[in-house]
Structure formats: structure tokens, C-alpha cells
Short mmCIF file of C-alpha atoms and ligand atoms in Angstrom, two decimals:
data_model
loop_
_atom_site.label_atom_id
_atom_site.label_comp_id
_atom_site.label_asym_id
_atom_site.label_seq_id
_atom_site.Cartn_x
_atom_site.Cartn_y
_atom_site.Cartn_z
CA UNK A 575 18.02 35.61 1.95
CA UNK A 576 15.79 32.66 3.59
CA UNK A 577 17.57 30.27 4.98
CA UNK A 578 15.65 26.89 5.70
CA UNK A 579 14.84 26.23 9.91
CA UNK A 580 17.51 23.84 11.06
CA UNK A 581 15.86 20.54 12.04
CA UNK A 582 16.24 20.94 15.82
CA UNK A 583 14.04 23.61 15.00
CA UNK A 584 11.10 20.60 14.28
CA UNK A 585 8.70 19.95 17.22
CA UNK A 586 9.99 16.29 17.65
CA UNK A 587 7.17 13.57 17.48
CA UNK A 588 6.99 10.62 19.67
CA UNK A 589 6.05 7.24 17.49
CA UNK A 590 4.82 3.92 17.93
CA UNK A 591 4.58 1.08 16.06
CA UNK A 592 1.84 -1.80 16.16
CA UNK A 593 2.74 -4.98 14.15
CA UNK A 594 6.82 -6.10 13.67
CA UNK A 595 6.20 -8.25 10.56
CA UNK A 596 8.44 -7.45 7.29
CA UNK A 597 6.17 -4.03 6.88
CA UNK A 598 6.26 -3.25 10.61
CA UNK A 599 9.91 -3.59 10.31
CA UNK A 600 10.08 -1.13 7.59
CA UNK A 601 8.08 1.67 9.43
CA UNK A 602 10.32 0.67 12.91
CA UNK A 603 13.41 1.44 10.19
CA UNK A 604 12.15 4.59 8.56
CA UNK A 605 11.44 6.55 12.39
CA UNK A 606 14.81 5.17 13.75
CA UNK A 607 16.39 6.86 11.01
CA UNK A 608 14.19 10.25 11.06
CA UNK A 609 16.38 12.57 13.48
CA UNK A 610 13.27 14.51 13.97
CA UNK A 611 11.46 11.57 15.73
CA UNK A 612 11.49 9.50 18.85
CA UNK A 613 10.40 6.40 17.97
CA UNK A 614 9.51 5.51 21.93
CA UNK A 615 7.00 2.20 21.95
CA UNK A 616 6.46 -0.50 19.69
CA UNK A 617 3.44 -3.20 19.83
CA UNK A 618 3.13 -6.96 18.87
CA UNK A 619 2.67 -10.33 19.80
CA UNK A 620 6.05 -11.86 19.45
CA UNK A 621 7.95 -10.85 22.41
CA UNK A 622 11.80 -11.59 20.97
CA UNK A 623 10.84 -8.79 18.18
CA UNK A 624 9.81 -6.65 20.82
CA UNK A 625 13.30 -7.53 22.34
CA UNK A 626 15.40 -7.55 19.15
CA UNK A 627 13.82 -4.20 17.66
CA UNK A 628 13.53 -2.68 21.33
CA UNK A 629 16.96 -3.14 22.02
CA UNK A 630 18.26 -2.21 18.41
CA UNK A 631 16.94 1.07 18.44
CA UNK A 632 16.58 1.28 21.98
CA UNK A 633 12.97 1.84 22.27
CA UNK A 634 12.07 2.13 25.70
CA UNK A 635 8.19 0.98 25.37
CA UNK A 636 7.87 -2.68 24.39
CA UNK A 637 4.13 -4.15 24.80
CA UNK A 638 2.16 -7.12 23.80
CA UNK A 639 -1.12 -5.29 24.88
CA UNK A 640 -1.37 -2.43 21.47
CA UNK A 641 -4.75 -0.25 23.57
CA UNK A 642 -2.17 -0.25 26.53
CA UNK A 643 0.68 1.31 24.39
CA UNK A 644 -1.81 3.98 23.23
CA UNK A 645 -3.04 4.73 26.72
CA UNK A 646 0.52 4.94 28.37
CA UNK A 647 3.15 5.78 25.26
CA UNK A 648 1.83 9.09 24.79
CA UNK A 649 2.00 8.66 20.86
CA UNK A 650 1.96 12.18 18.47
CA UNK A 651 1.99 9.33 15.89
CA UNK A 652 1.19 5.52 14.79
CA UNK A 653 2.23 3.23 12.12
CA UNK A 654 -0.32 0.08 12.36
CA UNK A 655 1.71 -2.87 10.18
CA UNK A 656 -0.70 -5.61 11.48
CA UNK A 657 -3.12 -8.22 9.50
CA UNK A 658 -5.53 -6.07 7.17
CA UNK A 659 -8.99 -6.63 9.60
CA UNK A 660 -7.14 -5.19 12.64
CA UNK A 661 -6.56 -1.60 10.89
CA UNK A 662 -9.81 -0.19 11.63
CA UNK A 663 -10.04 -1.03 15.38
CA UNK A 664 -6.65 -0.36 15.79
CA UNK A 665 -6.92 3.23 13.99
CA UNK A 666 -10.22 4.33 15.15
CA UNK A 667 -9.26 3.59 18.79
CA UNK A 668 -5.59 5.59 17.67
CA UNK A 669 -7.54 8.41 16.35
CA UNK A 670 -10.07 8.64 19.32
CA UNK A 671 -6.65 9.06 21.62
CA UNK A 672 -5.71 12.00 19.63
CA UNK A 673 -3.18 9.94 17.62
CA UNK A 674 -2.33 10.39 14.16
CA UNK A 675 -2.42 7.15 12.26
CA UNK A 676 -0.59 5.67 9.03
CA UNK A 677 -1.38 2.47 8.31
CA UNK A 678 -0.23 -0.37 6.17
CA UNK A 679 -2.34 -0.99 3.10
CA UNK A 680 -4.57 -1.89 2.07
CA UNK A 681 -6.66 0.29 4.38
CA UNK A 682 -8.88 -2.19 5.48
CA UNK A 683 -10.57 -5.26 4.89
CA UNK A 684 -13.25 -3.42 2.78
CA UNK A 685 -14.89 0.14 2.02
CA UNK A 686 -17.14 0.49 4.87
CA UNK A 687 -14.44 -0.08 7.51
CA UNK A 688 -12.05 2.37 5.53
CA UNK A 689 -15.18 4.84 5.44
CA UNK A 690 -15.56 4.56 9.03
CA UNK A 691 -11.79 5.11 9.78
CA UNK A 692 -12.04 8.55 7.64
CA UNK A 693 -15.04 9.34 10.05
CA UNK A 694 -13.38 8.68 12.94
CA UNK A 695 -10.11 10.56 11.52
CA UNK A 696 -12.40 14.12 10.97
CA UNK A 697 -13.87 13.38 14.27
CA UNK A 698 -10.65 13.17 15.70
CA UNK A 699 -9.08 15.85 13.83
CA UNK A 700 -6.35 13.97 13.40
CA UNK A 701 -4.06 12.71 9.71
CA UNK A 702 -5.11 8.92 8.68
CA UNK A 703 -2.56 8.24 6.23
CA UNK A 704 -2.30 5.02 4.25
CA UNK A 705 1.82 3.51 3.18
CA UNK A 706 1.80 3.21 -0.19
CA UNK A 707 5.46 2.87 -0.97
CA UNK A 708 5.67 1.84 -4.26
CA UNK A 709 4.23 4.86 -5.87
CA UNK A 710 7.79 5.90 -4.05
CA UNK A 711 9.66 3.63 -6.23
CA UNK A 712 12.37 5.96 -8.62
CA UNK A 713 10.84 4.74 -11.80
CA UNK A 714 7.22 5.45 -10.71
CA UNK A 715 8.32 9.21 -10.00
CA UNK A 716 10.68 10.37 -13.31
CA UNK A 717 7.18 9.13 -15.09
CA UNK A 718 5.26 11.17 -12.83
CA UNK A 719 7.44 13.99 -14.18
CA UNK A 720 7.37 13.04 -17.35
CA UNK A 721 3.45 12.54 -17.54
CA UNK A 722 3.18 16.23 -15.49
CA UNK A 723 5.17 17.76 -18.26
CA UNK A 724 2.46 16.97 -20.98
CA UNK A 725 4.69 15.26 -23.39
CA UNK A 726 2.34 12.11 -23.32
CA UNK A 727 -0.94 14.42 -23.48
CA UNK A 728 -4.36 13.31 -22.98
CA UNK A 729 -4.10 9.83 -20.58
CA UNK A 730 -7.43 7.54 -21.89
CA UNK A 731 -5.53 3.99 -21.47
CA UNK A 732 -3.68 2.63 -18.95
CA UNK A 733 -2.52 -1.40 -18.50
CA UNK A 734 -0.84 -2.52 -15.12
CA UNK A 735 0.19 -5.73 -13.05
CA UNK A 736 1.89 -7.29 -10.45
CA UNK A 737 2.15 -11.04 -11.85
CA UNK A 738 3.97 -13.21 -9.48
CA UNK A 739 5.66 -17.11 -10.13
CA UNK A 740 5.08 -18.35 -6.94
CA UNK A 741 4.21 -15.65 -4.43
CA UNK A 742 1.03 -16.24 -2.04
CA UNK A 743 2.11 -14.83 1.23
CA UNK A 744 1.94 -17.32 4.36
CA UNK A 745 -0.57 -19.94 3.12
CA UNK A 746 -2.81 -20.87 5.91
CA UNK A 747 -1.79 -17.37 7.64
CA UNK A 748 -4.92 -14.78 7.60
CA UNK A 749 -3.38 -13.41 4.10
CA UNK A 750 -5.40 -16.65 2.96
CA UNK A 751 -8.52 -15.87 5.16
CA UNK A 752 -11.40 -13.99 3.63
CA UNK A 753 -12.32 -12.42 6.90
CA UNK A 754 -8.65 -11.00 7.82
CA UNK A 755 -7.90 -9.91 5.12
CA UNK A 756 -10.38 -8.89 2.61
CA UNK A 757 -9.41 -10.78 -0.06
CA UNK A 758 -6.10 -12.20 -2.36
CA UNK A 759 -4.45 -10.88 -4.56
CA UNK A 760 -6.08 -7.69 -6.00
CA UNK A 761 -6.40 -6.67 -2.05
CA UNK A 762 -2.74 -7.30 -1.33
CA UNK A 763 -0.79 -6.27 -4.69
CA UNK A 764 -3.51 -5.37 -7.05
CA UNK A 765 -4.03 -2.21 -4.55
CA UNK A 766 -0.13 -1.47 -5.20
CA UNK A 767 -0.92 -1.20 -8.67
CA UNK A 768 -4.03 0.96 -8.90
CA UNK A 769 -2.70 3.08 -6.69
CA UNK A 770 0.39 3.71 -8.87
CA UNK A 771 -1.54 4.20 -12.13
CA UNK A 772 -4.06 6.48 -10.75
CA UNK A 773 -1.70 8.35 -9.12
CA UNK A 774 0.77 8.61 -12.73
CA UNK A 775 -2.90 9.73 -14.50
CA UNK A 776 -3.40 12.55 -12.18
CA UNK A 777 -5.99 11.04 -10.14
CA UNK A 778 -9.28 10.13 -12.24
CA UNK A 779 -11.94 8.68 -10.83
CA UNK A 780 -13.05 5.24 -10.97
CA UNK A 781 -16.71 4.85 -12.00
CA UNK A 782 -17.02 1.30 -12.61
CA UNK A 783 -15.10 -2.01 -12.21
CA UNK A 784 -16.12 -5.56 -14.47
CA UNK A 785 -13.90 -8.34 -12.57
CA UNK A 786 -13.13 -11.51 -12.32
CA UNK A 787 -11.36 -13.74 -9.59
CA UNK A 788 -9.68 -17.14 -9.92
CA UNK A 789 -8.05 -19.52 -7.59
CA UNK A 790 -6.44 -22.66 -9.14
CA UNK A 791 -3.26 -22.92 -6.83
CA UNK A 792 -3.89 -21.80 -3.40
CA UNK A 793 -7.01 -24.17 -3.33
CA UNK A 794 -4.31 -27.05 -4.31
CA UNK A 795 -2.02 -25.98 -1.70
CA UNK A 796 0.77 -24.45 -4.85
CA UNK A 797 2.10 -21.19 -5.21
CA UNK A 798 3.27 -20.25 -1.50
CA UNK A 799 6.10 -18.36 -0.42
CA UNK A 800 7.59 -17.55 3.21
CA UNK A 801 5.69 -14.28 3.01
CA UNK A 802 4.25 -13.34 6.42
CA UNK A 803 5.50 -13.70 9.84
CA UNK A 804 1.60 -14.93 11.77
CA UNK A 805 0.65 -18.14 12.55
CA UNK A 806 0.01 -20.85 9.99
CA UNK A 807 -3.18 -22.62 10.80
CA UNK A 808 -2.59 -26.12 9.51
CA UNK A 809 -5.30 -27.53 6.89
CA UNK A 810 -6.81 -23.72 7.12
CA UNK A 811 -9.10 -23.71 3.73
CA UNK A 812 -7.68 -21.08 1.12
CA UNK A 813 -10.86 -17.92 1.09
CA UNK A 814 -9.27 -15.71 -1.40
CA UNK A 815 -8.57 -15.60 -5.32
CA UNK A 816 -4.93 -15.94 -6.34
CA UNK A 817 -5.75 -14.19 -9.72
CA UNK A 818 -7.90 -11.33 -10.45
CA UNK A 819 -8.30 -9.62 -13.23
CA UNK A 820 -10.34 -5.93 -14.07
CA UNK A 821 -11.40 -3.48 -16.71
CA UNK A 822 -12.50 0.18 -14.90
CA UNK A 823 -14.13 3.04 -16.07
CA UNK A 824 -12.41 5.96 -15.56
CA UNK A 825 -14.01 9.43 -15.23
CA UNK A 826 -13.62 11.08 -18.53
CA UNK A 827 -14.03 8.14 -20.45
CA UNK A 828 -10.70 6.51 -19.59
CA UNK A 829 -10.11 3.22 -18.70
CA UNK A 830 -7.59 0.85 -17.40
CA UNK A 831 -6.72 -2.86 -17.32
CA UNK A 832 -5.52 -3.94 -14.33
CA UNK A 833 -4.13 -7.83 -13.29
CA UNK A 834 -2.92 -8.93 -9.93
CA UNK A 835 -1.66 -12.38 -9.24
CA UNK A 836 -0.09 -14.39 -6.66
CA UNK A 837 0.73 -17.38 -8.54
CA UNK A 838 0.85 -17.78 -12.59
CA UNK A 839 3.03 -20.54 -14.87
CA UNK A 840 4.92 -17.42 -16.04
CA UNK A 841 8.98 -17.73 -16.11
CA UNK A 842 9.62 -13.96 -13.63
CA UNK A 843 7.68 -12.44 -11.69
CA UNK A 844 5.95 -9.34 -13.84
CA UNK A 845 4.94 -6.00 -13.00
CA UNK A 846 4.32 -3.07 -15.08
CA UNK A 847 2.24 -0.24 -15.85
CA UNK A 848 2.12 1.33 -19.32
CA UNK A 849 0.68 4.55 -20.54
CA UNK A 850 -1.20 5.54 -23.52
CA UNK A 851 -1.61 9.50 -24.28
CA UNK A 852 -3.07 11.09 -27.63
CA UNK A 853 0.86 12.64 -28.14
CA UNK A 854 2.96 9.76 -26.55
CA UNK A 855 2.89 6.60 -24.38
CA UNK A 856 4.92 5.24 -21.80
CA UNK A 857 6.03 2.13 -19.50
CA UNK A 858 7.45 0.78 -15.98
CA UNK A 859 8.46 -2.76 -16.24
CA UNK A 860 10.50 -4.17 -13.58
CA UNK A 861 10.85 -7.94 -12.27
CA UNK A 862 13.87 -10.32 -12.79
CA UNK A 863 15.66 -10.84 -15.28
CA UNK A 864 14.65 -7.01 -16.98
CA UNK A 865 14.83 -5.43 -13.91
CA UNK A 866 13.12 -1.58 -13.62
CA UNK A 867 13.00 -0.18 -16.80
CA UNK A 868 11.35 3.21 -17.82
CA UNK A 869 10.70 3.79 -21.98
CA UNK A 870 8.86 6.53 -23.59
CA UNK A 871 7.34 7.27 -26.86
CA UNK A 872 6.79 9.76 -28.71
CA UNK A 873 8.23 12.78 -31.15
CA UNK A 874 11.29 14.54 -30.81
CA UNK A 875 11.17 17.30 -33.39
CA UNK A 876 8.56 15.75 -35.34
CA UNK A 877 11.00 12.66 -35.30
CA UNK A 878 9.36 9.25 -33.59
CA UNK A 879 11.58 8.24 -30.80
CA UNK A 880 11.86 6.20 -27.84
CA UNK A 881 13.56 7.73 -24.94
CA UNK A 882 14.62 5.93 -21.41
CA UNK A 883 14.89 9.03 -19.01
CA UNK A 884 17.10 8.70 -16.06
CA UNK A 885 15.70 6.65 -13.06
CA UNK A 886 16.10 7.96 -9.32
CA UNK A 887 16.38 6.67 -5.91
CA UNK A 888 14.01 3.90 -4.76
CA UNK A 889 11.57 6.26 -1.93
CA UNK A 890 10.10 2.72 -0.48
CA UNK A 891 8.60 2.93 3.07
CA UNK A 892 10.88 5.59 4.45
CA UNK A 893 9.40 8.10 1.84
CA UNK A 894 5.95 7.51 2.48
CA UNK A 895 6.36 7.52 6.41
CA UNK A 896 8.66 10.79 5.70
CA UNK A 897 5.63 11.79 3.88
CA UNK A 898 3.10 11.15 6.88
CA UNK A 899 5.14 12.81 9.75
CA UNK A 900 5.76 16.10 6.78
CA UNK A 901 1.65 16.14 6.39
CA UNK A 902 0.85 15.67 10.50
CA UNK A 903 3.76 18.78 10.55
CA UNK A 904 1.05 20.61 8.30
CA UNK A 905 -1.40 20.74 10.36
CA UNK A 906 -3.45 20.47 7.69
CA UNK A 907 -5.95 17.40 8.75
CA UNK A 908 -8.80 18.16 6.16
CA UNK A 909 -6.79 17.42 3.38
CA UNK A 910 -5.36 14.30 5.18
CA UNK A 911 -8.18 12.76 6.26
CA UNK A 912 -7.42 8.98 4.47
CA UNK A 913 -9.94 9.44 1.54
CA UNK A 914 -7.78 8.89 -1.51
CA UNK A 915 -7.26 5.32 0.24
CA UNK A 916 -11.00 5.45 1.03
CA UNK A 917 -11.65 5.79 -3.01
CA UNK A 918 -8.76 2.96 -3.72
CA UNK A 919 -10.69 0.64 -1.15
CA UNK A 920 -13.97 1.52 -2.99
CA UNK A 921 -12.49 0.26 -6.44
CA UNK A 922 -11.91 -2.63 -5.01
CA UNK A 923 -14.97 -3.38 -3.65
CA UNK A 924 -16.65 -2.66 -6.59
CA UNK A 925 -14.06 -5.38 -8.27
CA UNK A 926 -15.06 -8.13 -5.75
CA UNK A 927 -18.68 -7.17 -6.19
CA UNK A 928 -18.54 -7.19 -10.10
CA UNK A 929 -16.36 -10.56 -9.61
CA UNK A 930 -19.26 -12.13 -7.47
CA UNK A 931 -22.41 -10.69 -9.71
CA UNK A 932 -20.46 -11.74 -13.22
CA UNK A 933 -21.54 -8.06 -14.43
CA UNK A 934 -20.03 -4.58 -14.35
CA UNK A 935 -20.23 -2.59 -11.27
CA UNK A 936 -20.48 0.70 -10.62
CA UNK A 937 -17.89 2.17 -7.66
CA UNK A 938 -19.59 3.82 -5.12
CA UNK A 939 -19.61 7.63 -4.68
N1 NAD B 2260 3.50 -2.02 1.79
C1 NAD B 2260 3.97 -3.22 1.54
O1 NAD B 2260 4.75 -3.41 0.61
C2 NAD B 2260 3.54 -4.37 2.41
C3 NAD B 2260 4.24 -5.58 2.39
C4 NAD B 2260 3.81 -6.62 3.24
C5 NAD B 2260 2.68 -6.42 4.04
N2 NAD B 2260 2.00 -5.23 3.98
C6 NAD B 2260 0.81 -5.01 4.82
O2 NAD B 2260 1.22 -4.85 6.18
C7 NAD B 2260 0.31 -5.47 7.06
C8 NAD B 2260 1.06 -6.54 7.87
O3 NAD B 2260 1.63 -7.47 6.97
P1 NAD B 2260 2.89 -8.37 7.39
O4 NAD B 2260 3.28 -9.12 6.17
O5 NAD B 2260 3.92 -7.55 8.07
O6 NAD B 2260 2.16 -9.34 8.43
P2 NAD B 2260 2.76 -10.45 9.39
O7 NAD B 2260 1.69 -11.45 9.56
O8 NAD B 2260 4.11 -10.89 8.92
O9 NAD B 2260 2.98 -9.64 10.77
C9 NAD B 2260 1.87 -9.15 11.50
C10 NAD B 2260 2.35 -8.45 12.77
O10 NAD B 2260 1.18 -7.92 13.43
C11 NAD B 2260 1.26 -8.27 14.81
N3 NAD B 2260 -0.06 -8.36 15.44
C12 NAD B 2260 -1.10 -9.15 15.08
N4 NAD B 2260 -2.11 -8.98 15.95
C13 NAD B 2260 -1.68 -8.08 16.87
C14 NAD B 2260 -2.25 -7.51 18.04
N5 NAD B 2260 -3.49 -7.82 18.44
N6 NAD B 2260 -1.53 -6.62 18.76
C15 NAD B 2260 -0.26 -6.28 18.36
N7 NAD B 2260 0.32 -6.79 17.27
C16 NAD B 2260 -0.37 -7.67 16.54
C17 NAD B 2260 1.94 -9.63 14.82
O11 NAD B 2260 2.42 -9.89 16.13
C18 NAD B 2260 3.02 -9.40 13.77
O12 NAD B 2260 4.13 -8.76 14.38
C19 NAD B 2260 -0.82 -6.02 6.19
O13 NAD B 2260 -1.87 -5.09 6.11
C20 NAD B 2260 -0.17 -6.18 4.82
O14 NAD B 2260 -1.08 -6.08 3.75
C21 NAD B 2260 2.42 -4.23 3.21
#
């Protein structure tokens, strides 16, 4: 009889965090619950949430300076939870330290710098991992199962969204700025979304994105929300789209429609994904007032029928950082080396590109 190693039995990892925002704050949560990890330094620029989360879970390395916490915290591992641009800076210097990294997403503020981060991770040796919590979302994973199984066969359509009423993060903030972060919408919940669907259609490749990008209410100064803990730079001109909408090629002649939106005249926010197999199809829906919802179609003894299976837990961030510290336990850094995020950031790049040119665009190998 095997009997699993008890959890003292773990090497225990020291961790730091860079960025105490609403994400930070959910990587800061997920270590200082992990019994298996020291979460011993944390990094930002406000110094009462160095203070408050310092003394909560009685971190003993606070610091304003992040490159000083890396030289002095003697890290095993890193979450970086600060504005998209500083990712790649802050996780190539990580790496070079001998840190693994997770960051927030999206990787970065485009392909290249998420291309040079993978570099830098192989160079390193080192995991790059990239939090994508809501593929850890309960729904998300009984239709992983269910599309695993083979009941919906052959995948060749998929439709998702994330369709908010009135939800641009921190207008003014660098959400809003072009060079911080990348872009709007599709970069900052669009990403969410792709990443879900390619992950419930078993990873495809995308070969080619046809986009468009809109902004008729961050321009006007409409659609905020109190997203987003930085700075608001008063009169700061709005850089990104607040809707963007794409149709991608898939690899095997798939393809999938994907939506992302900070602000819409809509009554509830929206967000779904939806399935279409040769033997069944399937949807996610979830937003106020339906809340998650999981329905499938397709035969039951040669009988059409629609069946709800049972939803699970909610993973969120603790699942995905659970998930980083379990791979940087493997040892196994070649298969963790951030290029599925890589590929995600390439998509989009090829969205913005197609957006910008007004044709399609193929995604770069
Ligand atoms: N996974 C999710 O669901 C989710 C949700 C929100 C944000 N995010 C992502 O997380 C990241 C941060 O977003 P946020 O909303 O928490 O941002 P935020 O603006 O609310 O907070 C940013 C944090 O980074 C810190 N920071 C900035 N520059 C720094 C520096 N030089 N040194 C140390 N700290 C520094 C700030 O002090 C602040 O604590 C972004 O990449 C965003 O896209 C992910």
C-alpha cells in the first residue's frame, strides 16, 4: 500500500509578491493559505498595503524597491500582479536571479516581450507561469470533463464573451494607456476568454485572426468602474478600444467567435462560451441575473436531450498559483517554460494587427 508523503515532507518555498492591487491581493491570499509556503517579502508602491498585508500575514520583507526584494528576499518563487508593461522587466530580471515567475495576465504588453520572457525563462531554467484563473472557475472544468469524454465529438465552432455594462477598469489609470498596457478590452478580458475556449477544445492552434476594435465610451469619458488601485492621471486621453470583436482560424479548420467588451448598452454583464461538436454542443453562461449555468446537448439513447451536469468549486487564483508552486515542484522547466501564454499573446497580436490593417491576419508561428 502507497501512502501519499505527508506535506511536511514538501521542500517549503519562500515567495514574494510584486504588485498589491485586487490581483496582487489574490496571489498574497492563495501563498498565506498554502501550508507548504513561506510567503516572506512582498513589493509595491503603496506603503500602508505593504503595512496592512505585511502585518496580516506577517510577512517579514516589505519593500517599495521590487530589484531590491529579489536581490535580498531570497525568492524560490514570484507572483508579479503589477500594470501589464512591467511583467517583462520584472520577470526577466526574476528569472535571471534564479527565480521562478507567475505572472498576472495577460503576459505582457505584446508578443515580442512575452517571447522574450520565454527566452529568458529557458535561459534561466526556471517555470514562467502565467494566472489564468478563470479556466479554474467550476463550470469551466465539469465541461472540460464533459468535452474530454467525447460526448460532444468533433469541436469545429466555438462562440465566447465577456460583455460588460459598465466595466472599464480605472479610467485614466495605465489600463487606459496603450503603452502600459497593450491594449483594452480583448487584452484585459478578451485574453480570459480565449484562453478558456482553447483550453475546453483541447488546445488548437490559432492560424489567423480578422478583428475589429471600437471605442465609443471611454473616448467620452462613460463606462468606468473603480477597477484598479494606480494612479488616475486626470484628462489622460483614452489609447485603447472598449469593444473588440474577432473571427480565428483554428488549426483543423475550426474556428471561433470571440467578443470582449468593457462597456455595451446591454442590461447584465454577459459572459459565455458555447460549444458546437458533430455529436453534441454545449454552454457556460454566467453574469447576473442567470448566474453560472452549464447546459448540454445532445442524445441520450438515441433520445435528444439537454442535460445540466453538476457544477464544482470555483478554483479562482488559489488554483492556478496551487498550480504554479505543483509545476516548479516538478522540476520539469521545459514543459513550463510560459509558451501556451506566449501563443495566447500571439492571437492577440494578430487581432490588433488585423484590427489596424482592416484584413485577416495570420498569427505568427
Ligand atoms: N486575473 C485576473 O482576474 C485579474 C484581475 C485584475 C487584474 N489582473 C492583472 O493583474 C495586473 C495588475 O492589475 P491590478 O488591477 O491589480 O492593478 P492595480 O493598478 O490595481 O495595482 C498595481 C499594483 O502594482 C504595483 N506597482 C506598480 N509599479 C510598481 C513597481 N515599480 N514596483 C512595485 N510595485 C509596483 C502598484 O503599487 C500596485 O500595488 C495586470 O496585469 C492586470 O491585467 C488580473
Amino acid at each position: 500500500m502507497t501512502s501519499a508523503a505527508p506535506q511536511d515532507a514538501q521542500p517549503r518555498l519562500r515567495a514574494g509578491v510584486i504588485g498589491l492591487g485586487w490581483a496582487g491581493q489574490q496571489h498574497v491570499a492563495a501563498y498565506a493559505a498554502d501550508p507548504t509556503v513561506d510567503l516572506v517579502a512582498l513589493s509595491a508602491m503603496e506603503e500602508h498595503l505593504l503595512e496592512q498585508f505585511g502585518e496580516q500575514h506577517q510577512v517579514p520583507g516589505r519593500y517599495q524597491d521590487w530589484k531590491q526584494m529579489i536581490a535580498e528576499a531570497e525568492l524560490d518563487i514570484v507572483s508579479i500582479a503589477t500594470p501589464t508593461f512591467l511583467h517583462e522587466p520584472m520577470a526577466i530580471h526574476a528569472l535571471g536571479a534564479g527565480v521562478n515567475v507567475i505572472t498576472e495576465k495577460p503576459m505582457a504588453q505584446d508578443g515580442e516581450a512575452a517571447g522574450r520572457m520565454v527566452e529568458a525563462a529557458r535561459k534561466a531554467g526556471r517555470v514562467l507561469d502565467v494566472s489564468f484563473n478563470h479556466r479554474r472557475r467550476g463550470d469551466v472544468a465539469a465541461l472540460k470533463t464533459v468535452v474530454d469524454s467525447g460526448v460532444l465529438g468533433k469541436l469545429y465552432y466555438a462562440k465566447t464573451g465577456w460583455i460588460r455594462r459598465q466595466g472599464i477598469p480605472g479610467l485614466g489609470t495605465w489600463f487606459t494607456k496603450a503603452q502600459s498596457s497593450g491594449g483594452g478590452a480583448m487584452m484585459d478580458i478578451g485574453i480570459h476568454m480565449l484562453d478558456m475556449t482553447l483550453h475546453l477544445m483541447g488546445e488548437p492552434e490559432v492560424t489567423a485572426a480578422s478583428a475589429s476594435t471600437h471605442a465609443e465610451f471611454g473616448p467620452l469619458g462613460r463606462g468606468g468602474s473603480g477597477f484598479g488601485i494606480s494612479q488616475v492621471e486626470e484628462g489622460a486621453p483614452f489609447e485603447v478600444e472598449d469593444l473588440a470583436t474577432a473571427f480565428l482560424r483554428l488549426d483543423g479548420g475550426g474556428t471561433l467567435l470571440l467578443e470582449s467588451s468593457w462597456a455595451q448598452w446591454i442590461p447584465n454583464d454577459l459572459c459565455y462560451v458555447t460549444l458546437y461538436g458533430a455529436d453534441g454542443g454545449a454552454t457556460i453562461e454566467w453574469g447576473a441575473p442567470t448566474g453560472p449555468k452549464i447546459t448540454v446537448w445532445t442524445e441520450v439513447a438515441g433520445i435528444p436531450a439537454e442535460l445540466h451536469p453538476a457544477v464544482g468549486e470555483d478554483g479562482h487564483h488559489a488554483a492556478a498559483v496551487a498550480d504554479f508552486v505543483a509545476k516548479v515542484r516538478s522540476g520539469d522547466v521545459t514543459e513550463h517554460d510560459g509558451s501556451l501564454p506566449h501563443r495566447r499573446a500571439r492571437v492577440i497580436d494578430a487581432c490588433y494587427a488585423s484590427a489596424k490593417a482592416g484584413t485577416e491576419v495570420a498569427v505568427q508561428a
